[in-house]
PDB file of C-alpha atoms and ligand atoms in Angstrom:
ATOM      1  CA  MET A 509      15.593 -13.069  36.805  1.00 84.00           C
ATOM      2  CA  PHE A 510      12.456 -12.450  37.940  1.00 91.00           C
ATOM      3  CA  ALA A 511      12.881  -8.723  38.026  1.00 94.00           C
ATOM      4  CA  ILE A 512      13.764  -8.923  34.482  1.00 94.00           C
ATOM      5  CA  PHE A 513      10.740 -10.891  33.870  1.00 96.00           C
ATOM      6  CA  ILE A 514       8.633  -8.724  35.639  1.00 96.00           C
ATOM      7  CA  VAL A 515      10.014  -5.376  33.528  1.00 95.00           C
ATOM      8  CA  THR A 516       9.635  -7.382  29.983  1.00 96.00           C
ATOM      9  CA  CYS A 517       5.689  -7.905  31.528  1.00 97.00           C
ATOM     10  CA  PHE A 518       5.071  -4.091  32.371  1.00 95.00           C
ATOM     11  CA  VAL A 519       7.000  -3.013  28.754  1.00 93.00           C
ATOM     12  CA  ALA A 520       5.031  -6.168  26.596  1.00 95.00           C
ATOM     13  CA  PHE A 521       1.970  -4.399  28.643  1.00 96.00           C
ATOM     14  CA  THR A 522       2.314  -1.431  27.987  1.00 94.00           C
ATOM     15  CA  GLY A 523       2.747  -1.332  24.224  1.00 93.00           C
ATOM     16  CA  TYR A 524      -0.411  -3.567  24.209  1.00 95.00           C
ATOM     17  CA  ARG A 525      -2.643  -0.446  25.301  1.00 95.00           C
ATOM     18  CA  LEU A 526      -0.703   1.762  23.389  1.00 92.00           C
ATOM     19  CA  HIS A 527      -2.133  -0.785  20.525  1.00 91.00           C
ATOM     20  CA  SER A 528       1.130  -1.482  19.626  1.00 90.00           C
ATOM     21  CA  LEU A 529       1.422  -4.501  19.867  1.00 94.00           C
ATOM     22  CA  THR A 530      -1.549  -7.023  19.983  1.00 96.00           C
ATOM     23  CA  TRP A 531      -2.491  -9.247  22.663  1.00 97.00           C
ATOM     24  CA  SER A 532      -0.276 -12.678  20.367  1.00 97.00           C
ATOM     25  CA  GLY A 533       2.617  -9.652  19.874  1.00 97.00           C
ATOM     26  CA  ALA A 534       2.594  -9.228  23.846  1.00 97.00           C
ATOM     27  CA  LEU A 535       2.942 -12.813  24.677  1.00 97.00           C
ATOM     28  CA  LEU A 536       6.131 -13.560  22.401  1.00 97.00           C
ATOM     29  CA  THR A 537       7.146  -9.507  23.662  1.00 96.00           C
ATOM     30  CA  VAL A 538       8.044 -11.100  27.342  1.00 97.00           C
ATOM     31  CA  VAL A 539       9.032 -14.689  25.916  1.00 97.00           C
ATOM     32  CA  THR A 540      12.224 -12.639  23.593  1.00 96.00           C
ATOM     33  CA  GLY A 541      12.651  -9.793  26.256  1.00 96.00           C
ATOM     34  CA  THR A 542      13.220 -13.225  29.215  1.00 96.00           C
ATOM     35  CA  MET A 543      15.600 -15.265  26.867  1.00 97.00           C
ATOM     36  CA  ILE A 544      17.689 -12.209  25.580  1.00 97.00           C
ATOM     37  CA  GLY A 545      17.110 -10.542  29.352  1.00 97.00           C
ATOM     38  CA  TRP A 546      18.650 -13.931  30.500  1.00 97.00           C
ATOM     39  CA  ALA A 547      21.831 -14.282  28.101  1.00 97.00           C
ATOM     40  CA  PHE A 548      22.396 -10.956  28.135  1.00 97.00           C
ATOM     41  CA  GLY A 549      20.786  -9.021  31.464  1.00 96.00           C
ATOM     42  CA  TRP A 550      19.468  -6.000  31.454  1.00 95.00           C
ATOM     43  CA  PHE A 551      22.088  -4.406  29.137  1.00 96.00           C
ATOM     44  CA  GLY A 552      19.860  -6.611  26.309  1.00 96.00           C
ATOM     45  CA  LEU A 553      16.430  -5.814  27.796  1.00 95.00           C
ATOM     46  CA  TYR A 554      18.291  -2.083  27.079  1.00 96.00           C
ATOM     47  CA  LEU A 555      19.165  -2.194  23.649  1.00 96.00           C
ATOM     48  CA  LEU A 556      15.835  -3.963  22.770  1.00 95.00           C
ATOM     49  CA  GLY A 557      13.962  -1.530  24.830  1.00 94.00           C
ATOM     50  CA  VAL A 558      15.548   0.838  22.710  1.00 96.00           C
ATOM     51  CA  PHE A 559      14.835  -1.049  19.384  1.00 95.00           C
ATOM     52  CA  PHE A 560      10.937  -1.091  20.305  1.00 91.00           C
ATOM     53  CA  SER A 561      10.216   2.608  21.940  1.00 93.00           C
ATOM     54  CA  THR A 562      11.972   3.936  18.952  1.00 95.00           C
ATOM     55  CA  SER A 563       9.590   2.449  16.726  1.00 92.00           C
ATOM     56  CA  SER A 564       6.568   2.161  17.785  1.00 89.00           C
ATOM     57  CA  LEU A 565       7.370   6.174  18.049  1.00 92.00           C
ATOM     58  CA  ALA A 566       8.254   6.163  14.610  1.00 93.00           C
ATOM     59  CA  SER A 567       5.061   4.031  13.440  1.00 89.00           C
ATOM     60  CA  LYS A 568       3.269   6.677  16.043  1.00 88.00           C
ATOM     61  CA  TYR A 569       5.183  10.046  13.664  1.00 91.00           C
ATOM     62  CA  ARG A 570       2.533  11.362  11.451  1.00 91.00           C
ATOM     63  CA  SER A 571       0.356   8.033  11.570  1.00 88.00           C
ATOM     64  CA  ARG A 572      -1.891  10.073   9.891  1.00 87.00           C
ATOM     65  CA  ASP A 573      -0.005  10.316   6.653  1.00 89.00           C
ATOM     66  CA  LYS A 574       0.605   7.076   6.215  1.00 89.00           C
ATOM     67  CA  LYS A 575      -3.497   6.070   5.810  1.00 86.00           C
ATOM     68  CA  GLU A 576      -2.537   5.502   2.051  1.00 86.00           C
ATOM     69  CA  VAL A 577       0.506   3.106   2.669  1.00 89.00           C
ATOM     70  CA  ASP A 578      -1.812   1.041   4.704  1.00 88.00           C
ATOM     71  CA  GLU A 579      -3.555   0.390   0.842  1.00 88.00           C
ATOM     72  CA  ILE A 580      -0.280  -1.483   0.498  1.00 90.00           C
ATOM     73  CA  VAL A 581       1.774  -3.062   3.199  1.00 91.00           C
ATOM     74  CA  GLU A 582       0.799  -6.311   4.198  1.00 90.00           C
ATOM     75  CA  LYS A 583      -0.235  -5.263   7.877  1.00 89.00           C
ATOM     76  CA  THR A 584      -1.299  -1.921   9.664  1.00 86.00           C
ATOM     77  CA  GLY A 585      -1.199  -0.703  13.614  1.00 85.00           C
ATOM     78  CA  ALA A 586      -0.447  -3.753  16.285  1.00 90.00           C
ATOM     79  CA  ARG A 587       2.862  -5.361  16.200  1.00 93.00           C
ATOM     80  CA  ASP A 588       1.309  -9.391  16.107  1.00 95.00           C
ATOM     81  CA  TYR A 589       3.506 -12.628  17.320  1.00 96.00           C
ATOM     82  CA  VAL A 590       4.500 -13.166  13.890  1.00 96.00           C
ATOM     83  CA  GLN A 591       6.324  -9.197  13.308  1.00 94.00           C
ATOM     84  CA  VAL A 592       7.930  -9.735  17.013  1.00 95.00           C
ATOM     85  CA  LEU A 593       9.720 -12.821  15.788  1.00 96.00           C
ATOM     86  CA  ALA A 594      10.343 -12.061  12.139  1.00 95.00           C
ATOM     87  CA  ASN A 595      12.447  -9.008  14.558  1.00 93.00           C
ATOM     88  CA  GLY A 596      13.580 -10.490  17.832  1.00 94.00           C
ATOM     89  CA  GLY A 597      13.659 -13.700  16.737  1.00 96.00           C
ATOM     90  CA  VAL A 598      17.466 -14.044  15.912  1.00 98.00           C
ATOM     91  CA  GLY A 599      17.418 -11.925  19.152  1.00 97.00           C
ATOM     92  CA  ILE A 600      16.271 -15.324  20.524  1.00 97.00           C
ATOM     93  CA  MET A 601      18.697 -17.306  18.562  1.00 98.00           C
ATOM     94  CA  CYS A 602      22.005 -14.986  19.646  1.00 98.00           C
ATOM     95  CA  ALA A 603      20.510 -15.137  23.388  1.00 98.00           C
ATOM     96  CA  ILE A 604      20.377 -19.681  23.040  1.00 98.00           C
ATOM     97  CA  GLY A 605      23.830 -18.740  21.545  1.00 98.00           C
ATOM     98  CA  TYR A 606      25.468 -16.871  23.987  1.00 98.00           C
ATOM     99  CA  LEU A 607      24.132 -18.989  26.612  1.00 98.00           C
ATOM    100  CA  VAL A 608      25.214 -22.546  24.893  1.00 98.00           C
ATOM    101  CA  PHE A 609      28.407 -20.580  23.889  1.00 97.00           C
ATOM    102  CA  GLU A 610      29.423 -17.985  25.622  1.00 96.00           C
ATOM    103  CA  GLU A 611      31.391 -16.276  23.001  1.00 96.00           C
ATOM    104  CA  THR A 612      31.382 -12.530  22.516  1.00 94.00           C
ATOM    105  CA  VAL A 613      30.385 -12.739  19.012  1.00 96.00           C
ATOM    106  CA  TRP A 614      27.092 -14.180  19.849  1.00 97.00           C
ATOM    107  CA  ILE A 615      26.973 -10.669  21.490  1.00 96.00           C
ATOM    108  CA  MET A 616      28.512  -8.854  18.679  1.00 96.00           C
ATOM    109  CA  MET A 617      25.633 -11.069  16.236  1.00 97.00           C
ATOM    110  CA  TYR A 618      22.673  -9.030  19.032  1.00 97.00           C
ATOM    111  CA  ILE A 619      24.042  -5.601  18.571  1.00 97.00           C
ATOM    112  CA  ALA A 620      24.246  -6.100  14.731  1.00 97.00           C
ATOM    113  CA  SER A 621      20.746  -7.542  14.272  1.00 97.00           C
ATOM    114  CA  ILE A 622      18.853  -5.318  16.750  1.00 97.00           C
ATOM    115  CA  ALA A 623      20.374  -1.902  14.740  1.00 97.00           C
ATOM    116  CA  ALA A 624      19.027  -4.259  11.746  1.00 97.00           C
ATOM    117  CA  ALA A 625      15.658  -4.589  12.816  1.00 96.00           C
ATOM    118  CA  THR A 626      15.642  -0.953  14.076  1.00 97.00           C
ATOM    119  CA  SER A 627      17.513   0.570  11.037  1.00 96.00           C
ATOM    120  CA  ASP A 628      14.450  -1.113   8.605  1.00 94.00           C
ATOM    121  CA  THR A 629      11.678  -0.630  10.700  1.00 94.00           C
ATOM    122  CA  TRP A 630      13.117   3.039  11.176  1.00 96.00           C
ATOM    123  CA  GLY A 631      13.455   3.208   6.959  1.00 94.00           C
ATOM    124  CA  SER A 632       9.695   2.208   6.545  1.00 92.00           C
ATOM    125  CA  GLU A 633       8.335   4.215   9.034  1.00 93.00           C
ATOM    126  CA  PHE A 634       9.894   7.484   7.985  1.00 94.00           C
ATOM    127  CA  GLY A 635      10.772   6.947   4.844  1.00 92.00           C
ATOM    128  CA  VAL A 636       6.976   6.174   3.465  1.00 92.00           C
ATOM    129  CA  LEU A 637       6.609  10.054   4.658  1.00 93.00           C
ATOM    130  CA  SER A 638       9.385  10.972   1.930  1.00 91.00           C
ATOM    131  CA  LYS A 639       8.221  14.212  -0.090  1.00 90.00           C
ATOM    132  CA  ARG A 640       9.298  12.890  -3.404  1.00 91.00           C
ATOM    133  CA  LYS A 641       8.100   9.589  -4.231  1.00 92.00           C
ATOM    134  CA  PRO A 642      10.261   6.456  -3.694  1.00 93.00           C
ATOM    135  CA  ARG A 643      11.873   5.193  -6.455  1.00 95.00           C
ATOM    136  CA  PHE A 644      12.193   1.156  -7.663  1.00 92.00           C
ATOM    137  CA  MET A 645      15.159  -0.702  -6.961  1.00 88.00           C
ATOM    138  CA  PHE A 646      17.374  -1.455 -10.349  1.00 86.00           C
ATOM    139  CA  THR A 647      14.168  -0.051 -12.669  1.00 89.00           C
ATOM    140  CA  PHE A 648      14.868   3.393 -10.257  1.00 89.00           C
ATOM    141  CA  LYS A 649      10.758   4.164 -11.745  1.00 93.00           C
ATOM    142  CA  THR A 650       8.978   6.046  -9.044  1.00 93.00           C
ATOM    143  CA  VAL A 651       6.385   4.131  -6.868  1.00 92.00           C
ATOM    144  CA  GLU A 652       4.252   4.672  -4.595  1.00 90.00           C
ATOM    145  CA  PRO A 653       5.164   5.177  -1.076  1.00 91.00           C
ATOM    146  CA  GLY A 654       5.457   1.771   1.000  1.00 89.00           C
ATOM    147  CA  THR A 655       6.308  -0.345  -1.819  1.00 91.00           C
ATOM    148  CA  SER A 656       8.644  -3.373  -0.903  1.00 91.00           C
ATOM    149  CA  GLY A 657      11.757  -2.931  -3.129  1.00 92.00           C
ATOM    150  CA  ALA A 658      11.573   0.502  -3.038  1.00 93.00           C
ATOM    151  CA  VAL A 659      14.520   3.437  -1.555  1.00 94.00           C
ATOM    152  CA  SER A 660      13.974   7.447  -0.485  1.00 94.00           C
ATOM    153  CA  THR A 661      16.750   9.155  -0.175  1.00 94.00           C
ATOM    154  CA  PHE A 662      15.239  10.410   3.314  1.00 95.00           C
ATOM    155  CA  GLY A 663      14.030   6.649   4.358  1.00 95.00           C
ATOM    156  CA  THR A 664      17.521   5.709   3.764  1.00 96.00           C
ATOM    157  CA  VAL A 665      18.894   8.214   6.063  1.00 97.00           C
ATOM    158  CA  MET A 666      16.478   7.237   8.686  1.00 97.00           C
ATOM    159  CA  SER A 667      17.930   4.119   8.544  1.00 97.00           C
ATOM    160  CA  ILE A 668      21.769   4.814   9.056  1.00 97.00           C
ATOM    161  CA  ALA A 669      20.518   6.552  11.579  1.00 97.00           C
ATOM    162  CA  GLY A 670      18.522   3.885  13.082  1.00 97.00           C
ATOM    163  CA  GLY A 671      20.952   1.764  13.251  1.00 97.00           C
ATOM    164  CA  GLY A 672      23.993   3.690  14.259  1.00 96.00           C
ATOM    165  CA  LEU A 673      21.767   4.542  17.552  1.00 97.00           C
ATOM    166  CA  ILE A 674      21.531   1.302  18.409  1.00 97.00           C
ATOM    167  CA  ILE A 675      25.548   0.545  18.142  1.00 95.00           C
ATOM    168  CA  LEU A 676      25.847   4.213  19.816  1.00 94.00           C
ATOM    169  CA  ALA A 677      23.496   2.829  22.414  1.00 95.00           C
ATOM    170  CA  SER A 678      26.161   0.190  22.864  1.00 95.00           C
ATOM    171  CA  VAL A 679      29.086   1.779  23.011  1.00 91.00           C
ATOM    172  CA  PRO A 680      29.654   2.460  26.850  1.00 91.00           C
ATOM    173  CA  PHE A 681      28.593  -1.093  27.757  1.00 91.00           C
ATOM    174  CA  MET A 682      30.973  -2.792  25.200  1.00 90.00           C
ATOM    175  CA  SER A 683      34.874  -2.822  25.580  1.00 85.00           C
ATOM    176  CA  PHE A 684      35.298  -2.892  21.619  1.00 82.00           C
ATOM    177  CA  GLY A 685      36.778  -0.106  19.467  1.00 87.00           C
ATOM    178  CA  TRP A 686      35.828   1.940  17.401  1.00 87.00           C
ATOM    179  CA  SER A 687      36.972   0.019  14.064  1.00 92.00           C
ATOM    180  CA  THR A 688      34.990  -2.932  15.428  1.00 92.00           C
ATOM    181  CA  PHE A 689      31.432  -1.008  16.101  1.00 88.00           C
ATOM    182  CA  LEU A 690      31.845   0.844  12.577  1.00 93.00           C
ATOM    183  CA  LEU A 691      32.230  -2.655  11.035  1.00 95.00           C
ATOM    184  CA  LEU A 692      28.754  -3.246  13.418  1.00 95.00           C
ATOM    185  CA  TRP A 693      26.795  -0.577  11.746  1.00 96.00           C
ATOM    186  CA  VAL A 694      27.720  -1.304   7.731  1.00 97.00           C
ATOM    187  CA  VAL A 695      26.929  -4.336   8.538  1.00 97.00           C
ATOM    188  CA  GLY A 696      23.641  -3.544  10.585  1.00 96.00           C
ATOM    189  CA  LEU A 697      22.358  -1.349   7.988  1.00 96.00           C
ATOM    190  CA  SER A 698      23.336  -4.623   4.942  1.00 96.00           C
ATOM    191  CA  GLY A 699      19.868  -5.657   6.636  1.00 96.00           C
ATOM    192  CA  SER A 700      18.476  -3.143   5.207  1.00 94.00           C
ATOM    193  CA  VAL A 701      20.044  -3.731   1.797  1.00 94.00           C
ATOM    194  CA  ILE A 702      19.293  -7.535   1.937  1.00 96.00           C
ATOM    195  CA  ASP A 703      15.316  -6.265   3.454  1.00 95.00           C
ATOM    196  CA  THR A 704      15.574  -3.987  -0.123  1.00 94.00           C
ATOM    197  CA  LEU A 705      16.708  -6.687  -2.327  1.00 95.00           C
ATOM    198  CA  LEU A 706      14.618  -9.577  -1.598  1.00 96.00           C
ATOM    199  CA  GLY A 707      11.182  -6.792  -1.218  1.00 94.00           C
ATOM    200  CA  ALA A 708      12.131  -6.097  -4.980  1.00 93.00           C
ATOM    201  CA  THR A 709      12.899  -9.645  -6.404  1.00 94.00           C
ATOM    202  CA  VAL A 710      10.922 -12.292  -4.838  1.00 95.00           C
ATOM    203  CA  GLN A 711       8.691 -10.859  -2.110  1.00 95.00           C
ATOM    204  CA  ARG A 712       5.197 -12.092  -3.116  1.00 95.00           C
ATOM    205  CA  LYS A 713       3.077  -9.138  -4.857  1.00 93.00           C
ATOM    206  CA  TYR A 714      -0.758  -8.751  -5.355  1.00 94.00           C
ATOM    207  CA  ARG A 715      -2.825  -6.327  -7.226  1.00 94.00           C
ATOM    208  CA  CYS A 716      -5.959  -5.093  -6.093  1.00 93.00           C
ATOM    209  CA  VAL A 717      -8.753  -6.453  -9.100  1.00 94.00           C
ATOM    210  CA  VAL A 718     -11.122  -3.383  -7.555  1.00 93.00           C
ATOM    211  CA  CYS A 719      -9.223  -0.522  -7.911  1.00 91.00           C
ATOM    212  CA  ASP A 720      -5.417  -1.579  -9.669  1.00 91.00           C
ATOM    213  CA  LYS A 721      -3.379  -1.076  -6.984  1.00 89.00           C
ATOM    214  CA  LEU A 722      -0.090  -3.093  -6.088  1.00 90.00           C
ATOM    215  CA  THR A 723      -0.164  -3.965  -2.917  1.00 91.00           C
ATOM    216  CA  GLU A 724       0.796  -7.252  -1.044  1.00 92.00           C
ATOM    217  CA  LYS A 725      -2.581  -7.899   0.927  1.00 93.00           C
ATOM    218  CA  ARG A 726      -4.438 -10.744   0.336  1.00 92.00           C
ATOM    219  CA  MET A 727      -7.955  -8.503   0.472  1.00 92.00           C
ATOM    220  CA  HIS A 728      -8.773  -5.412  -0.777  1.00 92.00           C
ATOM    221  CA  HIS A 729     -11.655  -3.585  -0.891  1.00 89.00           C
ATOM    222  CA  ASP A 730     -12.809  -6.983   0.523  1.00 91.00           C
ATOM    223  CA  THR A 731     -12.331  -9.160  -2.652  1.00 93.00           C
ATOM    224  CA  PRO A 732      -9.598 -11.225  -3.390  1.00 95.00           C
ATOM    225  CA  THR A 733      -6.348  -9.812  -4.887  1.00 94.00           C
ATOM    226  CA  ALA A 734      -4.721 -11.376  -7.702  1.00 95.00           C
ATOM    227  CA  TYR A 735      -1.483 -12.491  -7.392  1.00 95.00           C
ATOM    228  CA  VAL A 736       1.472 -10.461 -10.080  1.00 94.00           C
ATOM    229  CA  SER A 737       5.046 -11.902  -8.304  1.00 93.00           C
ATOM    230  CA  GLY A 738       7.139 -13.296  -5.829  1.00 94.00           C
ATOM    231  CA  TRP A 739       7.406 -16.375  -4.317  1.00 95.00           C
ATOM    232  CA  ARG A 740       4.453 -17.451  -2.738  1.00 92.00           C
ATOM    233  CA  PHE A 741       5.179 -17.669   0.990  1.00 93.00           C
ATOM    234  CA  LEU A 742       7.523 -15.202   0.593  1.00 95.00           C
ATOM    235  CA  GLY A 743       5.947 -12.072   2.727  1.00 94.00           C
ATOM    236  CA  ASN A 744       7.163  -8.927   4.961  1.00 93.00           C
ATOM    237  CA  ASP A 745       7.638 -10.821   7.980  1.00 95.00           C
ATOM    238  CA  ALA A 746       9.346 -13.436   6.173  1.00 96.00           C
ATOM    239  CA  VAL A 747      11.319 -11.202   4.876  1.00 96.00           C
ATOM    240  CA  ASN A 748      12.429  -9.118   7.707  1.00 95.00           C
ATOM    241  CA  PHE A 749      13.312 -12.542   9.309  1.00 97.00           C
ATOM    242  CA  LEU A 750      15.935 -13.132   6.840  1.00 97.00           C
ATOM    243  CA  SER A 751      17.257 -10.060   6.232  1.00 97.00           C
ATOM    244  CA  ILE A 752      18.196  -9.795   9.790  1.00 97.00           C
ATOM    245  CA  PHE A 753      19.646 -13.085  10.034  1.00 98.00           C
ATOM    246  CA  SER A 754      21.358 -12.689   7.330  1.00 98.00           C
ATOM    247  CA  VAL A 755      22.979 -10.229   9.856  1.00 98.00           C
ATOM    248  CA  ALA A 756      23.554 -11.913  11.863  1.00 98.00           C
ATOM    249  CA  TRP A 757      25.564 -14.265   9.959  1.00 98.00           C
ATOM    250  CA  ILE A 758      27.515 -11.938   8.299  1.00 97.00           C
ATOM    251  CA  CYS A 759      28.494 -11.504  12.021  1.00 97.00           C
ATOM    252  CA  PHE A 760      29.562 -14.682  12.220  1.00 97.00           C
ATOM    253  CA  SER A 761      31.831 -14.798   9.566  1.00 97.00           C
ATOM    254  CA  LEU A 762      33.438 -11.396  10.276  1.00 95.00           C
ATOM    255  CA  PHE A 763      34.134 -12.017  14.035  1.00 92.00           C
ATOM    256  CA  SER A 764      34.124 -15.725  14.504  1.00 89.00           C
TER     257      SER A 764
HETATM  258 ZN1   ZN B 146      -8.351  -1.925  -4.232  1.00 94.09          ZN
END
């Protein structure tokens, strides 16, 4: 337990030093890591590590080419505690569930939720680098890269790969059959679909009154942006949390 805490602190501090995490994000990473390590042992921490390291690398990858996307998405750069909770909060719930009920389904929910988080992060971090502009779900019109609710082929492929990596990474440690793993992969991917659906429908959107760009930011060019559509309380972090939560819930209904 103590070793798990020390390793988590080290990872969080490294994330902070590499500007992948803010101070509050690092603190929440320690809480998340310790809870998950407590419930699922080194396996839980290892899976979290695969998500954390590959997602950080994906964010850094060709970050210069993502400058324009930074104008659209709500938060850029180091992840704060809300973003850590949006991606890891469901993991904490699964950890608590497992500690209380000690049923395997909570481990599967944990794996699926990390797969969902990875698939979503890979999809957006790589997807914005797609050579072709993404298309908006429902209308199929091309929109600016980074727009929530839009998909590109490259982003979709990377999203499938990211989720697959997590499922594959857990294969050596679990005694489930291949059909279960395939099902977990699909369940994990459903998170990206839910995320995109919510992004296309109810996620709040604003428009900059200076440059007329659609954005998720409340401020653009140091000027408050104008509300366009969506539920005002539903930002990117809430959408992330909801989609990962849905994955855990689907997993629970399937395997319990
Ligand atoms: Zn602007």
